[in-house]
């Protein structure tokens, strides 16, 4: 028996003449996620319809849960446009699901895209609601806060569904281009990558590894974080930059309170080079204003001065609780808190500079003469293709 899923588009419905290109990209992304599964995708008037075999339901639902570009999805039935069939299906779906689960209140919602149907939306709701109440005297109607909703859509056929799963929303993967994510082993940067993925960016990622001061486990942790983010964005090319020599140079030459700022500036310069070499049009960081010393307004102005690419900071106005909430939801939190420190933590000064002068720090950065060291690090960068973590979990 086949399963039919009705997919609701979110902001794609607001697009104008280029809406078709967004929908085509969404369809390609969904097909990629369903590779190896017999399926059929149809697009009609603001809705996608996905049909899969019963055996493929788990894979299909996992794909829909991680698909940017849709607002929600529901398991639906397709019926003839006949009120008798609509009422019978509504009774069956309500009884097999929410009523059997003990839910006590409901409402009916109808959308009549086919205006030739003899009943209007309100009349459909009244008739379905009446029949459901007649068959289930213990139920009551609650139009404001129901325990469940029976949805009826009249299109080329009638579609009935009870219950809806929320989806990622956002824009289809790749519809906004590609960005380079600075990915550490912490909580913030994977969330930043996830959020920009929902805005339609494909991602590359760059990680700075300071062997032997950071362990192989720290690198493997970052690879797992990239695989979690890739569930939404598609596979990620991870650039692992050997950064020990650059950090030792900074530690030897710079004033101690400047070391974090100068290290961040060097990272941004390397990320800029890798981004441009790999077709990325922006950099992405997990910075949040005022969260740590290197994330004051003055500090971010300086550290961002080594790139002329736009730097997207989707967490800049959020606090740690907000970020941790998203990290828990997407599954990255428990990986991020594993005790394998990255190079930023290990080389942090006790008393970092909070309000740096842009001109003074630029001069300090130039005095490091990092050019040849960074060139060497870029030349020795290791590259790995990271694929989405499968639904079996972490």
Tab-separated table of C-alpha atoms in Angstrom:
chain	number	residue	atom	x	y	z
A	1	UNK	CA	0.000	0.000	0.000
A	2	UNK	CA	1.341	3.425	-0.948
A	3	UNK	CA	1.554	6.359	1.425
A	4	UNK	CA	0.612	9.837	0.260
A	5	UNK	CA	2.171	12.887	1.880
A	6	UNK	CA	0.882	16.403	1.333
A	7	UNK	CA	3.653	19.003	1.619
A	8	UNK	CA	2.875	22.626	2.436
A	9	UNK	CA	5.126	25.316	1.034
A	10	UNK	CA	6.002	28.222	3.309
A	11	UNK	CA	7.496	31.454	2.031
A	12	UNK	CA	7.910	29.980	-1.446
A	13	UNK	CA	4.261	30.871	-1.988
A	14	UNK	CA	5.269	34.551	-1.689
A	15	UNK	CA	7.754	34.361	-4.555
A	16	UNK	CA	6.835	36.043	-7.811
A	17	UNK	CA	7.991	35.213	-11.311
A	18	UNK	CA	10.919	33.132	-10.011
A	19	UNK	CA	8.751	30.833	-7.889
A	20	UNK	CA	9.042	28.039	-10.445
A	21	UNK	CA	12.826	27.930	-10.029
A	22	UNK	CA	12.504	27.645	-6.234
A	23	UNK	CA	9.966	24.839	-6.576
A	24	UNK	CA	12.149	23.017	-9.104
A	25	UNK	CA	15.113	23.233	-6.726
A	26	UNK	CA	12.955	21.941	-3.876
A	27	UNK	CA	11.852	18.995	-5.982
A	28	UNK	CA	15.476	18.164	-6.910
A	29	UNK	CA	16.519	18.288	-3.262
A	30	UNK	CA	13.681	16.007	-2.208
A	31	UNK	CA	14.497	13.523	-4.978
A	32	UNK	CA	18.121	13.462	-3.824
A	33	UNK	CA	17.036	12.694	-0.262
A	34	UNK	CA	14.806	9.853	-1.486
A	35	UNK	CA	17.488	8.236	-3.625
A	36	UNK	CA	17.006	4.466	-3.736
A	37	UNK	CA	13.354	4.717	-2.743
A	38	UNK	CA	10.550	4.207	-5.257
A	39	UNK	CA	8.566	7.438	-5.149
A	40	UNK	CA	6.598	9.989	-7.118
A	41	UNK	CA	6.508	13.768	-6.603
A	42	UNK	CA	3.770	15.972	-8.048
A	43	UNK	CA	3.492	19.760	-7.792
A	44	UNK	CA	0.099	21.435	-7.932
A	45	UNK	CA	-0.990	24.920	-6.879
A	46	UNK	CA	1.113	25.555	-3.799
A	47	UNK	CA	1.272	21.930	-2.709
A	48	UNK	CA	3.691	19.087	-3.289
A	49	UNK	CA	2.380	15.527	-3.173
A	50	UNK	CA	4.794	12.697	-2.399
A	51	UNK	CA	3.802	9.065	-2.865
A	52	UNK	CA	6.026	6.276	-1.525
A	53	UNK	CA	5.662	2.606	-0.771
A	54	UNK	CA	4.713	1.697	2.793
A	55	UNK	CA	8.145	0.141	3.363
A	56	UNK	CA	9.789	3.499	2.588
A	57	UNK	CA	7.711	5.549	5.028
A	58	UNK	CA	10.465	5.971	7.638
A	59	UNK	CA	13.009	7.193	5.072
A	60	UNK	CA	10.448	9.537	3.503
A	61	UNK	CA	9.447	11.063	6.829
A	62	UNK	CA	13.087	11.502	7.855
A	63	UNK	CA	13.675	13.343	4.575
A	64	UNK	CA	10.666	15.604	5.112
A	65	UNK	CA	11.753	16.433	8.669
A	66	UNK	CA	15.062	17.794	7.317
A	67	UNK	CA	13.869	19.411	4.079
A	68	UNK	CA	14.307	23.207	3.949
A	69	UNK	CA	11.606	24.952	1.934
A	70	UNK	CA	8.437	23.369	3.338
A	71	UNK	CA	6.374	24.610	6.272
A	72	UNK	CA	4.767	21.267	7.126
A	73	UNK	CA	3.619	17.899	5.875
A	74	UNK	CA	0.872	15.414	6.594
A	75	UNK	CA	-0.091	11.855	5.778
A	76	UNK	CA	-3.169	12.262	3.582
A	77	UNK	CA	-5.807	10.355	1.669
A	78	UNK	CA	-6.808	11.219	-1.879
A	79	UNK	CA	-10.522	10.715	-2.639
A	80	UNK	CA	-13.143	11.466	-5.262
A	81	UNK	CA	-14.737	14.892	-4.838
A	82	UNK	CA	-17.824	13.484	-3.153
A	83	UNK	CA	-19.161	14.477	0.283
A	84	UNK	CA	-20.014	10.887	1.154
A	85	UNK	CA	-16.439	9.766	0.553
A	86	UNK	CA	-15.089	12.822	2.386
A	87	UNK	CA	-17.246	12.160	5.469
A	88	UNK	CA	-16.392	8.443	5.531
A	89	UNK	CA	-12.652	9.170	5.340
A	90	UNK	CA	-12.910	11.903	7.976
A	91	UNK	CA	-14.636	9.531	10.397
A	92	UNK	CA	-12.114	6.764	9.788
A	93	UNK	CA	-9.026	8.963	10.137
A	94	UNK	CA	-10.333	10.645	13.295
A	95	UNK	CA	-11.299	7.332	14.892
A	96	UNK	CA	-8.065	5.505	14.049
A	97	UNK	CA	-5.890	8.366	15.291
A	98	UNK	CA	-6.802	11.115	17.735
A	99	UNK	CA	-10.057	9.661	19.099
A	100	UNK	CA	-8.338	6.351	19.794
A	101	UNK	CA	-5.634	8.356	21.608
A	102	UNK	CA	-8.246	9.913	23.893
A	103	UNK	CA	-8.430	13.393	22.406
A	104	UNK	CA	-11.692	15.180	23.238
A	105	UNK	CA	-12.036	18.292	21.071
A	106	UNK	CA	-11.687	18.974	17.349
A	107	UNK	CA	-12.509	21.275	14.510
A	108	UNK	CA	-12.842	20.864	10.749
A	109	UNK	CA	-10.991	23.124	8.332
A	110	UNK	CA	-11.660	23.171	4.604
A	111	UNK	CA	-9.933	24.788	1.648
A	112	UNK	CA	-11.836	24.753	-1.620
A	113	UNK	CA	-9.381	25.435	-4.428
A	114	UNK	CA	-11.892	24.004	-6.930
A	115	UNK	CA	-14.708	26.549	-6.829
A	116	UNK	CA	-16.976	24.265	-8.881
A	117	UNK	CA	-17.453	22.011	-5.857
A	118	UNK	CA	-21.105	22.473	-4.769
A	119	UNK	CA	-20.382	23.262	-1.085
A	120	UNK	CA	-18.213	26.167	-0.003
A	121	UNK	CA	-15.504	25.833	2.650
A	122	UNK	CA	-17.761	26.741	5.565
A	123	UNK	CA	-20.471	24.345	4.451
A	124	UNK	CA	-17.941	21.506	4.126
A	125	UNK	CA	-16.728	22.162	7.686
A	126	UNK	CA	-20.267	22.227	9.061
A	127	UNK	CA	-21.236	18.957	7.379
A	128	UNK	CA	-18.055	17.093	8.367
A	129	UNK	CA	-18.200	18.446	11.925
A	130	UNK	CA	-21.851	17.437	12.297
A	131	UNK	CA	-21.208	13.888	11.119
A	132	UNK	CA	-18.177	13.431	13.372
A	133	UNK	CA	-20.125	14.664	16.404
A	134	UNK	CA	-23.034	12.369	15.574
A	135	UNK	CA	-20.717	9.373	15.458
A	136	UNK	CA	-18.738	10.379	18.561
A	137	UNK	CA	-20.998	11.912	21.238
A	138	UNK	CA	-18.086	12.333	23.665
A	139	UNK	CA	-16.366	14.801	21.368
A	140	UNK	CA	-16.852	18.562	21.371
A	141	UNK	CA	-16.015	21.283	18.860
A	142	UNK	CA	-13.338	23.821	19.793
A	143	UNK	CA	-12.495	26.181	16.948
A	144	UNK	CA	-9.804	28.059	18.910
A	145	UNK	CA	-7.695	25.373	20.627
A	146	UNK	CA	-8.755	21.911	19.430
A	147	UNK	CA	-6.996	18.698	20.351
A	148	UNK	CA	-6.987	17.796	16.674
A	149	UNK	CA	-8.082	19.172	13.312
A	150	UNK	CA	-9.656	17.411	10.341
A	151	UNK	CA	-8.334	19.108	7.214
A	152	UNK	CA	-10.144	18.886	3.884
A	153	UNK	CA	-8.718	20.284	0.663
A	154	UNK	CA	-10.772	20.276	-2.526
A	155	UNK	CA	-8.495	20.346	-5.545
A	156	UNK	CA	-8.468	18.087	-8.611
A	157	UNK	CA	-9.361	15.485	-5.976
A	158	UNK	CA	-10.355	15.718	-2.325
A	159	UNK	CA	-7.515	15.375	0.181
A	160	UNK	CA	-8.125	14.562	3.850
A	161	UNK	CA	-5.571	14.625	6.636
A	162	UNK	CA	-5.708	14.690	10.413
A	163	UNK	CA	-2.684	16.161	12.132
A	164	UNK	CA	0.278	17.916	10.589
A	165	UNK	CA	4.003	17.737	11.256
A	166	UNK	CA	5.910	21.000	11.324
A	167	UNK	CA	8.875	21.232	8.987
A	168	UNK	CA	12.033	23.336	8.754
A	169	UNK	CA	10.491	26.189	6.721
A	170	UNK	CA	13.069	28.396	5.022
A	171	UNK	CA	14.278	28.180	1.419
A	172	UNK	CA	15.351	25.159	-0.655
A	173	UNK	CA	18.965	24.073	-0.264
A	174	UNK	CA	21.276	25.999	-2.570
A	175	UNK	CA	18.713	28.572	-3.676
A	176	UNK	CA	20.778	31.360	-2.059
A	177	UNK	CA	24.212	30.178	-3.182
A	178	UNK	CA	27.052	28.788	-1.068
A	179	UNK	CA	28.802	29.991	2.066
A	180	UNK	CA	31.888	29.040	4.078
A	181	UNK	CA	31.126	28.158	7.696
A	182	UNK	CA	33.849	28.581	10.319
A	183	UNK	CA	33.139	25.400	12.244
A	184	UNK	CA	34.602	24.852	15.691
A	185	UNK	CA	33.741	22.070	18.103
A	186	UNK	CA	31.512	24.327	20.186
A	187	UNK	CA	27.773	24.866	20.436
A	188	UNK	CA	27.372	28.025	18.363
A	189	UNK	CA	28.899	27.424	14.939
A	190	UNK	CA	26.901	24.281	14.024
A	191	UNK	CA	23.711	26.162	14.897
A	192	UNK	CA	24.821	29.100	12.752
A	193	UNK	CA	25.422	26.721	9.839
A	194	UNK	CA	22.022	25.121	10.331
A	195	UNK	CA	20.259	28.513	10.369
A	196	UNK	CA	21.988	29.715	7.206
A	197	UNK	CA	21.244	26.365	5.580
A	198	UNK	CA	17.568	27.086	6.163
A	199	UNK	CA	18.054	30.363	4.291
A	200	UNK	CA	19.013	28.402	1.183
A	201	UNK	CA	22.803	28.187	1.447
A	202	UNK	CA	24.873	25.215	0.475
A	203	UNK	CA	27.826	25.003	2.854
A	204	UNK	CA	31.507	24.359	2.849
A	205	UNK	CA	33.121	24.445	6.285
A	206	UNK	CA	36.592	25.272	7.557
A	207	UNK	CA	38.028	23.916	10.796
A	208	UNK	CA	41.330	24.994	12.332
A	209	UNK	CA	43.242	22.107	13.893
A	210	UNK	CA	46.269	22.700	16.141
A	211	UNK	CA	47.908	19.290	16.460
A	212	UNK	CA	49.306	18.176	18.912
A	213	UNK	CA	47.555	20.725	21.132
A	214	UNK	CA	44.190	19.512	19.882
A	215	UNK	CA	43.476	15.823	19.552
A	216	UNK	CA	42.307	13.593	16.736
A	217	UNK	CA	39.088	13.173	18.752
A	218	UNK	CA	38.499	16.931	18.513
A	219	UNK	CA	38.675	16.720	14.719
A	220	UNK	CA	36.367	13.691	14.631
A	221	UNK	CA	33.915	15.615	16.818
A	222	UNK	CA	33.840	18.427	14.261
A	223	UNK	CA	33.254	15.930	11.456
A	224	UNK	CA	30.231	14.569	13.327
A	225	UNK	CA	28.908	18.093	13.836
A	226	UNK	CA	29.280	18.754	10.110
A	227	UNK	CA	27.378	15.526	9.395
A	228	UNK	CA	24.524	16.703	11.630
A	229	UNK	CA	24.290	20.083	9.862
A	230	UNK	CA	24.462	18.267	6.510
A	231	UNK	CA	21.100	16.650	7.274
A	232	UNK	CA	19.550	19.979	6.293
A	233	UNK	CA	22.066	21.399	3.828
A	234	UNK	CA	23.266	18.348	1.940
A	235	UNK	CA	26.851	17.118	1.987
A	236	UNK	CA	29.512	19.539	3.237
A	237	UNK	CA	33.086	19.842	2.035
A	238	UNK	CA	35.148	20.238	5.209
A	239	UNK	CA	38.519	22.012	4.968
A	240	UNK	CA	40.790	21.073	7.896
A	241	UNK	CA	43.514	23.689	8.224
A	242	UNK	CA	46.728	22.914	10.171
A	243	UNK	CA	46.980	26.004	12.351
A	244	UNK	CA	49.639	25.196	14.934
A	245	UNK	CA	52.440	27.204	13.327
A	246	UNK	CA	50.253	30.295	12.961
A	247	UNK	CA	49.120	30.086	16.565
A	248	UNK	CA	52.652	29.622	17.873
A	249	UNK	CA	53.789	32.640	15.872
A	250	UNK	CA	50.985	34.742	17.381
A	251	UNK	CA	51.768	33.493	20.888
A	252	UNK	CA	55.479	34.300	20.509
A	253	UNK	CA	55.161	37.778	18.969
A	254	UNK	CA	51.881	39.346	20.085
A	255	UNK	CA	50.908	40.839	23.410
A	256	UNK	CA	49.043	38.226	25.439
A	257	UNK	CA	45.759	40.149	25.627
A	258	UNK	CA	45.688	40.399	21.799
A	259	UNK	CA	46.260	36.752	20.954
A	260	UNK	CA	42.607	35.704	20.572
A	261	UNK	CA	41.825	38.688	18.347
A	262	UNK	CA	44.843	38.134	16.123
A	263	UNK	CA	44.126	34.427	15.893
A	264	UNK	CA	40.515	35.147	14.839
A	265	UNK	CA	41.726	37.645	12.248
A	266	UNK	CA	44.086	35.031	10.793
A	267	UNK	CA	41.278	32.479	10.679
A	268	UNK	CA	39.059	34.921	8.812
A	269	UNK	CA	41.843	35.577	6.299
A	270	UNK	CA	42.308	31.857	5.649
A	271	UNK	CA	38.534	31.317	5.456
A	272	UNK	CA	38.325	34.173	2.951
A	273	UNK	CA	40.905	32.512	0.711
A	274	UNK	CA	39.281	29.095	0.913
A	275	UNK	CA	35.842	30.565	0.294
A	276	UNK	CA	36.927	32.358	-2.858
A	277	UNK	CA	38.777	29.294	-4.123
A	278	UNK	CA	35.680	27.122	-3.643
A	279	UNK	CA	32.864	29.290	-4.969
A	280	UNK	CA	31.576	30.559	-1.619
A	281	UNK	CA	30.205	34.102	-1.595
A	282	UNK	CA	30.117	34.694	2.167
A	283	UNK	CA	31.546	33.621	5.503
A	284	UNK	CA	29.390	32.349	8.376
A	285	UNK	CA	30.307	32.428	12.060
A	286	UNK	CA	28.571	31.580	15.323
A	287	UNK	CA	29.408	34.912	16.949
A	288	UNK	CA	26.950	36.550	19.357
A	289	UNK	CA	27.396	40.190	20.363
A	290	UNK	CA	29.043	40.483	23.765
A	291	UNK	CA	29.129	36.757	24.458
A	292	UNK	CA	32.924	36.596	24.833
A	293	UNK	CA	35.766	39.086	24.548
A	294	UNK	CA	36.383	38.419	20.854
A	295	UNK	CA	32.711	39.130	20.110
A	296	UNK	CA	32.383	42.740	21.226
A	297	UNK	CA	31.439	45.168	18.485
A	298	UNK	CA	34.998	46.502	18.274
A	299	UNK	CA	36.486	43.011	18.239
A	300	UNK	CA	34.225	41.786	15.454
A	301	UNK	CA	35.010	44.895	13.428
A	302	UNK	CA	38.706	44.086	13.608
A	303	UNK	CA	38.520	40.317	13.107
A	304	UNK	CA	36.221	40.822	10.128
A	305	UNK	CA	38.615	43.328	8.533
A	306	UNK	CA	40.773	40.578	6.978
A	307	UNK	CA	38.012	39.634	4.531
A	308	UNK	CA	36.013	41.633	2.018
A	309	UNK	CA	33.300	38.965	1.840
A	310	UNK	CA	30.043	39.519	3.727
A	311	UNK	CA	30.163	37.856	7.142
A	312	UNK	CA	26.831	36.367	8.222
A	313	UNK	CA	26.346	36.038	11.983
A	314	UNK	CA	22.838	34.592	12.425
A	315	UNK	CA	23.247	34.368	16.219
A	316	UNK	CA	24.567	37.892	16.724
A	317	UNK	CA	21.448	39.124	18.560
A	318	UNK	CA	20.698	35.937	20.512
A	319	UNK	CA	21.749	34.649	23.912
A	320	UNK	CA	23.232	31.267	24.790
A	321	UNK	CA	19.920	29.768	25.927
A	322	UNK	CA	18.430	30.399	22.476
A	323	UNK	CA	21.399	28.764	20.774
A	324	UNK	CA	21.429	25.799	23.135
A	325	UNK	CA	17.729	25.239	22.502
A	326	UNK	CA	18.302	24.942	18.765
A	327	UNK	CA	21.375	22.767	19.300
A	328	UNK	CA	19.326	20.331	21.368
A	329	UNK	CA	16.574	20.282	18.771
A	330	UNK	CA	18.856	19.501	15.835
A	331	UNK	CA	20.949	16.970	17.758
A	332	UNK	CA	24.284	18.815	17.870
A	333	UNK	CA	24.301	19.784	21.545
A	334	UNK	CA	25.449	16.522	23.084
A	335	UNK	CA	28.253	16.258	20.520
A	336	UNK	CA	29.329	19.885	21.068
A	337	UNK	CA	29.738	19.418	24.820
A	338	UNK	CA	32.041	16.413	24.495
A	339	UNK	CA	35.304	17.269	26.321
A	340	UNK	CA	37.603	17.679	23.315
A	341	UNK	CA	38.775	21.293	23.230
A	342	UNK	CA	39.432	23.216	20.014
A	343	UNK	CA	42.385	25.515	19.408
A	344	UNK	CA	40.483	28.698	20.335
A	345	UNK	CA	39.919	27.482	23.898
A	346	UNK	CA	43.441	26.145	24.424
A	347	UNK	CA	45.179	29.363	23.342
A	348	UNK	CA	42.871	31.862	25.072
A	349	UNK	CA	44.577	34.510	27.259
A	350	UNK	CA	43.505	35.028	30.863
A	351	UNK	CA	42.654	38.696	30.319
A	352	UNK	CA	41.705	39.285	26.656
A	353	UNK	CA	41.364	42.736	25.141
A	354	UNK	CA	37.720	43.876	25.119
A	355	UNK	CA	37.706	47.185	23.239
A	356	UNK	CA	40.465	46.981	20.637
A	357	UNK	CA	41.457	49.893	18.429
A	358	UNK	CA	41.025	48.941	14.789
A	359	UNK	CA	44.164	50.803	13.701
A	360	UNK	CA	46.377	49.462	16.499
A	361	UNK	CA	45.273	45.860	15.942
A	362	UNK	CA	45.729	46.128	12.191
A	363	UNK	CA	49.305	47.244	12.794
A	364	UNK	CA	49.815	44.399	15.283
A	365	UNK	CA	48.461	41.930	12.752
A	366	UNK	CA	50.751	43.186	10.000
A	367	UNK	CA	53.724	42.949	12.368
A	368	UNK	CA	53.129	39.201	12.712
A	369	UNK	CA	54.108	38.687	9.057
A	370	UNK	CA	51.850	35.669	8.841
A	371	UNK	CA	51.623	35.610	5.037
A	372	UNK	CA	54.003	32.702	4.336
A	373	UNK	CA	52.692	30.720	7.339
A	374	UNK	CA	49.085	31.063	6.219
A	375	UNK	CA	50.017	30.182	2.632
A	376	UNK	CA	51.645	27.014	3.914
A	377	UNK	CA	48.606	26.173	6.040
A	378	UNK	CA	46.291	26.609	3.048
A	379	UNK	CA	48.542	24.433	0.884
A	380	UNK	CA	48.508	21.680	3.539
A	381	UNK	CA	44.761	21.840	4.168
A	382	UNK	CA	43.056	18.458	4.250
A	383	UNK	CA	39.661	18.206	2.552
A	384	UNK	CA	36.888	15.750	3.339
A	385	UNK	CA	33.405	15.319	1.934
A	386	UNK	CA	31.038	14.975	4.907
A	387	UNK	CA	27.723	13.298	4.183
A	388	UNK	CA	24.502	13.731	6.181
A	389	UNK	CA	24.275	11.684	9.353
A	390	UNK	CA	21.796	8.866	8.618
A	391	UNK	CA	18.507	8.531	10.446
A	392	UNK	CA	19.937	5.794	12.676
A	393	UNK	CA	21.335	8.664	14.757
A	394	UNK	CA	24.574	9.727	16.301
